[in-house]
Tab-separated table of C-alpha atoms and ligand atoms in Angstrom:
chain	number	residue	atom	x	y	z
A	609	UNK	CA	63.251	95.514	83.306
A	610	UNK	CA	64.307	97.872	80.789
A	611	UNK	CA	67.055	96.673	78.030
A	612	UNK	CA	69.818	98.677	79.508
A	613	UNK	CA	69.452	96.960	82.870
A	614	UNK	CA	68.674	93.002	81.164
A	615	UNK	CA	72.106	93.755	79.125
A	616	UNK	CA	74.045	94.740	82.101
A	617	UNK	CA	72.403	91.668	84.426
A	618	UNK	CA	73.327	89.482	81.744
A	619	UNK	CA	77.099	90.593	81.084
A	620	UNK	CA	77.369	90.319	85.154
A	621	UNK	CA	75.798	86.677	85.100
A	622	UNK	CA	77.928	86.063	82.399
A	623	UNK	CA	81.335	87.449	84.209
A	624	UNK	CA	80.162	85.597	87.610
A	625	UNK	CA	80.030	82.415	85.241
A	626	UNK	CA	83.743	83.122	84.104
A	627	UNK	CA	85.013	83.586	87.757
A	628	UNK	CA	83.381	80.257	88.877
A	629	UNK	CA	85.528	78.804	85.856
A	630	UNK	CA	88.473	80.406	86.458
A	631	UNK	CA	88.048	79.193	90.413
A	632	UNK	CA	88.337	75.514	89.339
A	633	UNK	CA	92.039	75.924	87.605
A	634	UNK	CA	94.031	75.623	90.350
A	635	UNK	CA	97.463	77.538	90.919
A	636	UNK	CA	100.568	75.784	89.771
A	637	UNK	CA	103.446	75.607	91.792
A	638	UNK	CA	105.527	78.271	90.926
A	639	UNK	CA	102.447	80.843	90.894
A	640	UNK	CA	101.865	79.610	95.015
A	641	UNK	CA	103.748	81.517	96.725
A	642	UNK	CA	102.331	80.993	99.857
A	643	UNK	CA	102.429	78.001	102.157
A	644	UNK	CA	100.875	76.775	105.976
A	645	UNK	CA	103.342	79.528	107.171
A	646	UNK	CA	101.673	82.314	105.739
A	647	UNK	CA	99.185	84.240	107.699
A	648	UNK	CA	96.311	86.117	106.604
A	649	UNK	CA	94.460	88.507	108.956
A	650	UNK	CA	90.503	88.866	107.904
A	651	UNK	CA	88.873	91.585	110.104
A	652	UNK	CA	84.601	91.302	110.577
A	653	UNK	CA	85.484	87.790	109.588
A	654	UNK	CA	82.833	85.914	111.772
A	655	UNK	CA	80.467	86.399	108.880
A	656	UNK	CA	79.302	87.461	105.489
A	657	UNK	CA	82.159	88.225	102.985
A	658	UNK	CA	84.545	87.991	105.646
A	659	UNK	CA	83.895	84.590	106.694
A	660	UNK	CA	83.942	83.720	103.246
A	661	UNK	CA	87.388	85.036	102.159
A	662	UNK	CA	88.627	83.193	105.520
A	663	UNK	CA	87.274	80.330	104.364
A	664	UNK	CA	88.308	80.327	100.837
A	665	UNK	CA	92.369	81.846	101.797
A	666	UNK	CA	92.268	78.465	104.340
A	667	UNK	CA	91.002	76.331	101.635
A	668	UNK	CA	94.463	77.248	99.354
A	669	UNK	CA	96.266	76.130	102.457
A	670	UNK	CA	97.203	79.911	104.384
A	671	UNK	CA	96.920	80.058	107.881
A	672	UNK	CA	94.256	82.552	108.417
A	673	UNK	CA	93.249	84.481	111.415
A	674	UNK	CA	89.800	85.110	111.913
A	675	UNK	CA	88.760	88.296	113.894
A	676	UNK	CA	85.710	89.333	115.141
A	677	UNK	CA	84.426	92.179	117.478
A	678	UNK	CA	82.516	89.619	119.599
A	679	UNK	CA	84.891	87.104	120.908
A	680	UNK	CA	82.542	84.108	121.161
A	681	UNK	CA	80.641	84.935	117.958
A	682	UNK	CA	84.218	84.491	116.384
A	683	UNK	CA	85.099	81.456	118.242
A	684	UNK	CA	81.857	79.913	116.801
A	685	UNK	CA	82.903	81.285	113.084
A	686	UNK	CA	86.692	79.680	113.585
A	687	UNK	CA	85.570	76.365	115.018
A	688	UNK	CA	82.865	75.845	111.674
A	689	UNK	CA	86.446	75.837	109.902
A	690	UNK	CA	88.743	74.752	111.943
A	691	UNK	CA	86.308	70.962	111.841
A	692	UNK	CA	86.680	71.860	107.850
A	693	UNK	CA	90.537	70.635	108.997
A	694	UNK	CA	91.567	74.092	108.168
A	695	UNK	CA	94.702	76.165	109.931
A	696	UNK	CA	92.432	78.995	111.336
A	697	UNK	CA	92.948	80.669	114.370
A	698	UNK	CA	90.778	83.094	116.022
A	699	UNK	CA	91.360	86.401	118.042
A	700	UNK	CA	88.810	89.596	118.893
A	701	UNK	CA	89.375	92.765	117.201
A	702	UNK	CA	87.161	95.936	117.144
A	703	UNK	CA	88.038	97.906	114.833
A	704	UNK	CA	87.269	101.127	116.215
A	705	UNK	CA	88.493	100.146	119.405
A	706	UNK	CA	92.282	101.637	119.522
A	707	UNK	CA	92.661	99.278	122.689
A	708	UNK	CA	91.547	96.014	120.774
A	709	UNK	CA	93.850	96.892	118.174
A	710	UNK	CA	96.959	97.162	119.932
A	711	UNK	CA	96.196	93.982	121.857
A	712	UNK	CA	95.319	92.221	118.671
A	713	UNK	CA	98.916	93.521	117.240
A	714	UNK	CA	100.669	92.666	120.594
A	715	UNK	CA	99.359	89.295	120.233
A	716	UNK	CA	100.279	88.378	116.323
A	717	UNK	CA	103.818	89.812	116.960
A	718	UNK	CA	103.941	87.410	120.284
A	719	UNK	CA	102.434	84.509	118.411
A	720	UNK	CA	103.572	85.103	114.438
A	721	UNK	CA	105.969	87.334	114.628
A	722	UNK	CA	104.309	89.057	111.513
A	723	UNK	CA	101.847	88.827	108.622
A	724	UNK	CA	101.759	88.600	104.638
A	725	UNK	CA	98.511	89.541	104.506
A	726	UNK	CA	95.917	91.945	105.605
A	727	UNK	CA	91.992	92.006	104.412
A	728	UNK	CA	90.034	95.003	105.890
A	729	UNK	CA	86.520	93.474	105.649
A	730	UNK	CA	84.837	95.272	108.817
A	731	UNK	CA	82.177	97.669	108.004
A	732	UNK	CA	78.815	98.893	108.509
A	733	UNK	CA	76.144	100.488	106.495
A	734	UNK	CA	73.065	101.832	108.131
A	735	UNK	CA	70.778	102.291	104.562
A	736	UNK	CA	68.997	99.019	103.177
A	737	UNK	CA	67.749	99.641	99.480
A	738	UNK	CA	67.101	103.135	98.568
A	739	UNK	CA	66.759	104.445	101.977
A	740	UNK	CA	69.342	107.619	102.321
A	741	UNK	CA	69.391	108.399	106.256
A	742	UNK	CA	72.772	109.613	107.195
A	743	UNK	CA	71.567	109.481	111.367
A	744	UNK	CA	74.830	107.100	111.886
A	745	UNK	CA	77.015	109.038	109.598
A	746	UNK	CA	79.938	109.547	112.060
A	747	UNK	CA	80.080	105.799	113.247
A	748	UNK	CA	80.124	104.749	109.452
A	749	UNK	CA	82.963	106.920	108.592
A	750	UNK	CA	84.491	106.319	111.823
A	751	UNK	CA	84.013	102.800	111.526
A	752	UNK	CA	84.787	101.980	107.141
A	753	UNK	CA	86.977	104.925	106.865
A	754	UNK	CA	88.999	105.473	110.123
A	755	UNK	CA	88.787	102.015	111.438
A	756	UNK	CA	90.696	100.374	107.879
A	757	UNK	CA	93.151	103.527	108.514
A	758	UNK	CA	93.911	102.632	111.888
A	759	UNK	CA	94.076	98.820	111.276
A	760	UNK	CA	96.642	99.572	108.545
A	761	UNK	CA	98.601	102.135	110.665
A	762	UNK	CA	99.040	99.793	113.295
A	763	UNK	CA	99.601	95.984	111.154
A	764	UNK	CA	102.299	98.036	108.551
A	765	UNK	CA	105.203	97.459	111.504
A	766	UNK	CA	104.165	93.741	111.230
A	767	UNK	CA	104.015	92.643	107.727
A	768	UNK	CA	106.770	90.889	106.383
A	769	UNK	CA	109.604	91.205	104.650
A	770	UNK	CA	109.936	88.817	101.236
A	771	UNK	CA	110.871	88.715	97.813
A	772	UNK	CA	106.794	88.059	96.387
A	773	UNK	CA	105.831	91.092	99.014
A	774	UNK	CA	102.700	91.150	101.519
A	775	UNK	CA	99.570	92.168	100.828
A	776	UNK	CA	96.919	94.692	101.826
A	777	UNK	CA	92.951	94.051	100.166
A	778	UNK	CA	90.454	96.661	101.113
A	779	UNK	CA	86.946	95.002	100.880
A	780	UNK	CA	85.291	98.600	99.214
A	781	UNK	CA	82.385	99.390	97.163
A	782	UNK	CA	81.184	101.161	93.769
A	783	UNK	CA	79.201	103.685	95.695
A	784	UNK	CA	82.253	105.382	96.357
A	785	UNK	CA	83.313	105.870	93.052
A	786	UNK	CA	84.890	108.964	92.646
A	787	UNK	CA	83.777	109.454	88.899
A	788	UNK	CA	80.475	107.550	89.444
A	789	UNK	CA	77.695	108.711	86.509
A	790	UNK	CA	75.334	108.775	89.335
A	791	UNK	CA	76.546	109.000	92.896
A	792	UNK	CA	79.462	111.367	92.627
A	793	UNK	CA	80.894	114.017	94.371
A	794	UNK	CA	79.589	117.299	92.785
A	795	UNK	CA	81.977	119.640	93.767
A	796	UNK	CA	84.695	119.357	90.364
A	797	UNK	CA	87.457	121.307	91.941
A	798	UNK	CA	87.342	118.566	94.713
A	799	UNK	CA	86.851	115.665	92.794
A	800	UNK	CA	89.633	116.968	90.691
A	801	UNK	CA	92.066	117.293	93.222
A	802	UNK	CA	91.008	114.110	94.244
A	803	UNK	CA	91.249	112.370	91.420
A	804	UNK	CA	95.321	114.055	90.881
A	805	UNK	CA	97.320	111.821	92.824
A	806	UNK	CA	99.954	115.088	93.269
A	807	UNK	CA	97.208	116.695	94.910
A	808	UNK	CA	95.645	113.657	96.490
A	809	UNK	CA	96.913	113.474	100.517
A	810	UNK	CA	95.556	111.713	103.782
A	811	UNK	CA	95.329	114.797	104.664
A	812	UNK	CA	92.770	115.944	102.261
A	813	UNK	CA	90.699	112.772	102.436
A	814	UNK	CA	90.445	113.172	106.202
A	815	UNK	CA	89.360	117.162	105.696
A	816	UNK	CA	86.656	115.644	102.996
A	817	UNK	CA	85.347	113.430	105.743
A	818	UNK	CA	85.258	116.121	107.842
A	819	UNK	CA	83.319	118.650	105.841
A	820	UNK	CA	80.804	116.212	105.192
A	821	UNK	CA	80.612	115.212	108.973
A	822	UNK	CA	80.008	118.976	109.689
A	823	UNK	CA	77.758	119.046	107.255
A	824	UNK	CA	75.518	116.535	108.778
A	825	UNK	CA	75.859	117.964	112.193
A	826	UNK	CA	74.958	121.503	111.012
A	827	UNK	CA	72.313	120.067	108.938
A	828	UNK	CA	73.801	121.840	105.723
A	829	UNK	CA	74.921	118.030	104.050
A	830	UNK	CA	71.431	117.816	101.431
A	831	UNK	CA	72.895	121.101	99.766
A	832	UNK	CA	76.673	119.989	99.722
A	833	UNK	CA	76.907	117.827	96.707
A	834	UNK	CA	77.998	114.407	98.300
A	835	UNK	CA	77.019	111.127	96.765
A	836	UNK	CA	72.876	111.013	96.292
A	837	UNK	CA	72.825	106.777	97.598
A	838	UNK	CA	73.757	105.465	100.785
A	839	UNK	CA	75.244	108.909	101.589
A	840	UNK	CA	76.993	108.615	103.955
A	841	UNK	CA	78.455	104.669	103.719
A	842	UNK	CA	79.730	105.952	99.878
A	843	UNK	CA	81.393	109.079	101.060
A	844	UNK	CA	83.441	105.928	103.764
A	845	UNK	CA	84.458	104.018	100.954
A	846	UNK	CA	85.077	106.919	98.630
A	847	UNK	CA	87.528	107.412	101.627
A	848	UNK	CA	88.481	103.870	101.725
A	849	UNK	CA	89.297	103.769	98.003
A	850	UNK	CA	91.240	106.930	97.481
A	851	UNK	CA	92.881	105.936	100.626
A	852	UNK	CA	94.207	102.612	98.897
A	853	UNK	CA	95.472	105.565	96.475
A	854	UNK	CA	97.288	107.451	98.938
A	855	UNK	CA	99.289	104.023	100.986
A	856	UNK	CA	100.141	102.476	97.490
A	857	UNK	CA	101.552	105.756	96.406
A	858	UNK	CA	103.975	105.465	99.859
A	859	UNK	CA	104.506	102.239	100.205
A	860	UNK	CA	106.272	102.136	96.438
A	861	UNK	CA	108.979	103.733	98.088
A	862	UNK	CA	110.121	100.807	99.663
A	863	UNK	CA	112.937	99.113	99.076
A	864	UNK	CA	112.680	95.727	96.861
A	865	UNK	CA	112.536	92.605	99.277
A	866	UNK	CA	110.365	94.698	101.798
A	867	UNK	CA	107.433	95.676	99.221
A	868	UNK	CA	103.712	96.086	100.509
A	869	UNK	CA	101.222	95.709	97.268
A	870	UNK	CA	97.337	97.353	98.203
A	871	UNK	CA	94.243	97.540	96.363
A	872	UNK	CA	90.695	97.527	96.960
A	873	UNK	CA	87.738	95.978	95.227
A	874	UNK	CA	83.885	95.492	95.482
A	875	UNK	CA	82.207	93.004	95.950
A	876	UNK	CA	78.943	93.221	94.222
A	877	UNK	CA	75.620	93.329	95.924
A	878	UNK	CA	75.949	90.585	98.317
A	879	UNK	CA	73.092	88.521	99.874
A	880	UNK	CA	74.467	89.480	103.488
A	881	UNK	CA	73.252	91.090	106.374
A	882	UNK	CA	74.827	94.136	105.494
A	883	UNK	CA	71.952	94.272	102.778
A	884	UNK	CA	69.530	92.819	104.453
A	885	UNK	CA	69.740	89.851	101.847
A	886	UNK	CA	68.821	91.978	99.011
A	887	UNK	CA	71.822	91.737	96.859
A	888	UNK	CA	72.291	89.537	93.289
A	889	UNK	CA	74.816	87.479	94.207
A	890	UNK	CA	76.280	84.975	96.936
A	891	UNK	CA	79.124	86.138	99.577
A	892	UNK	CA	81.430	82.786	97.701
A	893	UNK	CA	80.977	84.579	94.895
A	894	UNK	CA	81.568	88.102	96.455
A	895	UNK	CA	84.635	86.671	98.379
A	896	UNK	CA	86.773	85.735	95.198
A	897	UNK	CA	88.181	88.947	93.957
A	898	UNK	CA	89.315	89.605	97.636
A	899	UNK	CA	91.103	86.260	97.810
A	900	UNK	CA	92.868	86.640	94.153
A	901	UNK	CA	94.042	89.866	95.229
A	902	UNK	CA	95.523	88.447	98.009
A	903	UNK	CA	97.289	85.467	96.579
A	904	UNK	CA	97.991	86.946	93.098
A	905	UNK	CA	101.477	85.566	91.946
A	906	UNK	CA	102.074	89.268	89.898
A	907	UNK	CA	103.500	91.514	92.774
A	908	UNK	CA	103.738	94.572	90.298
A	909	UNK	CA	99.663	95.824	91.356
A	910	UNK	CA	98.967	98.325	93.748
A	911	UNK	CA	97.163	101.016	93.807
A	912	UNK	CA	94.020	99.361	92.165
A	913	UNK	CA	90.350	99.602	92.207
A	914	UNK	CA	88.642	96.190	91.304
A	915	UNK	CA	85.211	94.499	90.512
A	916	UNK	CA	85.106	90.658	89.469
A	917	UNK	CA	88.751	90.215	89.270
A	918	UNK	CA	88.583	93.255	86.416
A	919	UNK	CA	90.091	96.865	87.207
A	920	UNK	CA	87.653	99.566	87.455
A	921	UNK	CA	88.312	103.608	87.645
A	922	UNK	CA	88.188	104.768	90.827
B	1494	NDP	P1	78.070	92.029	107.126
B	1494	NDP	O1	77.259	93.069	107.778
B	1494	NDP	O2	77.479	90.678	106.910
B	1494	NDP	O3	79.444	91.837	107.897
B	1494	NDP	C1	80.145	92.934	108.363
B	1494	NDP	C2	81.213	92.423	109.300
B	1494	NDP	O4	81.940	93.561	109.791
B	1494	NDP	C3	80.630	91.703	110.517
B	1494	NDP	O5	81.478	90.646	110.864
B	1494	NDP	C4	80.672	92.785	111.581
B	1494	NDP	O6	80.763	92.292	112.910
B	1494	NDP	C5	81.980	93.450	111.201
B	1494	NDP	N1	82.159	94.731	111.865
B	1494	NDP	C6	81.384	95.819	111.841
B	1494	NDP	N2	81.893	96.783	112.639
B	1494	NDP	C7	83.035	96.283	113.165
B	1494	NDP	C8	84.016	96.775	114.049
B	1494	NDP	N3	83.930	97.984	114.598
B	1494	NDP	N4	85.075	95.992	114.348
B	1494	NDP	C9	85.187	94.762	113.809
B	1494	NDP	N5	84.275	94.214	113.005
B	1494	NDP	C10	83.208	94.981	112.684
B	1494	NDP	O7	78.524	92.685	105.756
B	1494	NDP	P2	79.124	92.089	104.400
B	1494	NDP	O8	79.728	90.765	104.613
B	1494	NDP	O9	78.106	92.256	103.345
B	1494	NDP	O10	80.241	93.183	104.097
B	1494	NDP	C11	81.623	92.916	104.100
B	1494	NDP	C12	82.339	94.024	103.363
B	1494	NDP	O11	81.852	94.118	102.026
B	1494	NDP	C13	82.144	95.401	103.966
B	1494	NDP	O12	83.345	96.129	103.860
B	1494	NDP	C14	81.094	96.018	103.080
B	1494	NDP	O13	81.104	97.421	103.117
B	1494	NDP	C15	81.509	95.472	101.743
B	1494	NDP	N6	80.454	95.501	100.729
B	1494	NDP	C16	79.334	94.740	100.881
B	1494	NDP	C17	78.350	94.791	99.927
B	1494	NDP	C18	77.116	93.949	100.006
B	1494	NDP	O14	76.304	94.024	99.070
B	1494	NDP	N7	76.921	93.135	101.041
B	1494	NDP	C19	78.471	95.666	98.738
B	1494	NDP	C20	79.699	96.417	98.679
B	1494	NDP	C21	80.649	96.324	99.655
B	1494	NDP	P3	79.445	91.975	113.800
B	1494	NDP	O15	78.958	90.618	113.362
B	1494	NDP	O16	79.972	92.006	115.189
B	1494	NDP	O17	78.445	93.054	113.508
């Protein structure tokens, strides 16, 4: 290992040392906001990170609602916490499935009434390693990108009104770092008007998706300056992030009393399935910035781009 790549394992040991610290303190009372009556929706929650930040947001004492695409996989997932004695109740939900989402939405309006919190964990990602095929490129953006759109689109009319204002966590990833050194768009006109948040619009992400999707049909995409690694799952969560950008922009607008804070953050390379158990660190680990996010007592952030509980650029 060279002594670039030993320095930066060891500051990331270091920080993941810090966070397991900083999980012991627990919150005082007037930082807990939340109580058995607040409900936190966890989509691709029957495993992984998902499962984990269901787990963990149960363990402070939220009700959380655990969704999965496959209804008896999730069952299975809720019951392992549910014995735990934790609130955790359990409904399917594709996420690229319009008609699972509006009966998912018809049934937490029926049964809650609304939500405080929303964590879009679903994803997939077709590349293990250093392996760059792009041959599911449109269900990856349709799935990361689209998908968390839609999920957000159609849970905003639910979340609820309060004075400490719900929450929306995006469960991203580096690779879609806008300003990356490495895996960057290439195109600077682009990445500057995506980087401008006057000039950055839904509309202009979706067209960027588009392109690339064109690309890949036409067979043009190797010559159009996307992101080099995991092509086509960091051009989703480059999506995904300057997304975040876009809601937290509109969502400001809202009146005090009816405020909707949203950031994303990455994980890390997580042993999961998603990496074929490759990555450096554990999904409890990977799990905590998504569940600080969501319970943080400072309302003010939004808008954010996170990595171990730190901001990052976008
Ligand atoms: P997993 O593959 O273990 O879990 C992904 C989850 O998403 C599964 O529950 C899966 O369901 C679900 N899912 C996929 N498609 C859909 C869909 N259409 N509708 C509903 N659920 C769906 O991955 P991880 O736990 O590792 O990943 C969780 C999040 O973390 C993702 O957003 C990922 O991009 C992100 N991330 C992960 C990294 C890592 O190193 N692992 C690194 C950076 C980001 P099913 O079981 O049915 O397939």
């Amino acid at each position: 290992m060279t002594g670039k790549k030993e320095k930066s394992k060891e500051r990331r040991e270091k920080r993941l040392q810090e966070i397991s610290l900083l999980r012991t303190i627990p919150y005082s009372d007037h930082q807990r906001w939340w109580s058995q009556e607040t409900i936190a929706v966890v989509t691709g929650a029957n495993r992984g990170i998902g499962f984990e930040i269901a787990r963990q947001l149960a363990a402070h004492g939220l009700t959380v609602i655990l969704t999965s695409r496959d209804t008896s996989v999730g069952i299975e997932a809720a019951k392992v916490l549910q014995e735990g004695g934790f609130n955790v109740d359990v409904h399917q939900l594709d996420i690229l499935d319009s008609e699972s989402i509006s009966n998912f939405v018809d049934w937490a309006k029926e049964k809650y009434g609304g939500i405080d919190i929303l964590v879009n964990n679903a994803a997939v990602n077709f590349n293990i390693g250093t392996e760059n095929s792009i041959e599911f490129a449109k269900q990856t953006i349709d799935t990361n990108y689209y998908g968390t759109k839609n999920m957000i689109k159609a849970m905003l009319p639910l979340m609820r009104c309060s004075s400490h204002g719900s929450r929306i966590v995006n469960v991203s990833s580096r690779l879609g770092k806008l300003n990356g050194r490495k895996n960057r768009i290439e195109d600077e006109e682009l990445r500057d008007k995506l980087s401008n948040l006057d000039t950055l619009t839904e509309e202009l992400i979706d067209n960027t998706v588009s392109t690339f999707l064109q690309q890949v049909d036409d067979g043009t995409w190797e010559s159009g300056g996307w992101p080099k690694s995991c092509t086509d799952y960091s051009v989703s969560k480059l999506a995904v992030n300057l997304y975040t950008r876009v809601m937290a922009k509109e969502l400001s607008e809202r009146p005090e009393g009816e405020k909707i804070y949203i950031n994303c953050y990455c994980p890390g390379s997580v042993k999961t399935v998603m990496t074929g158990w490759t990555g450096n660190t554990t999904a409890e680990n990977a799990a905590d910035t998504g569940v600080w996010l969501s319970l943080l007592p400072d309302q003010a952030i939004t808008g954010k781009f996170f990595a171990e509980r730190r901001e990052i650029n976008f």
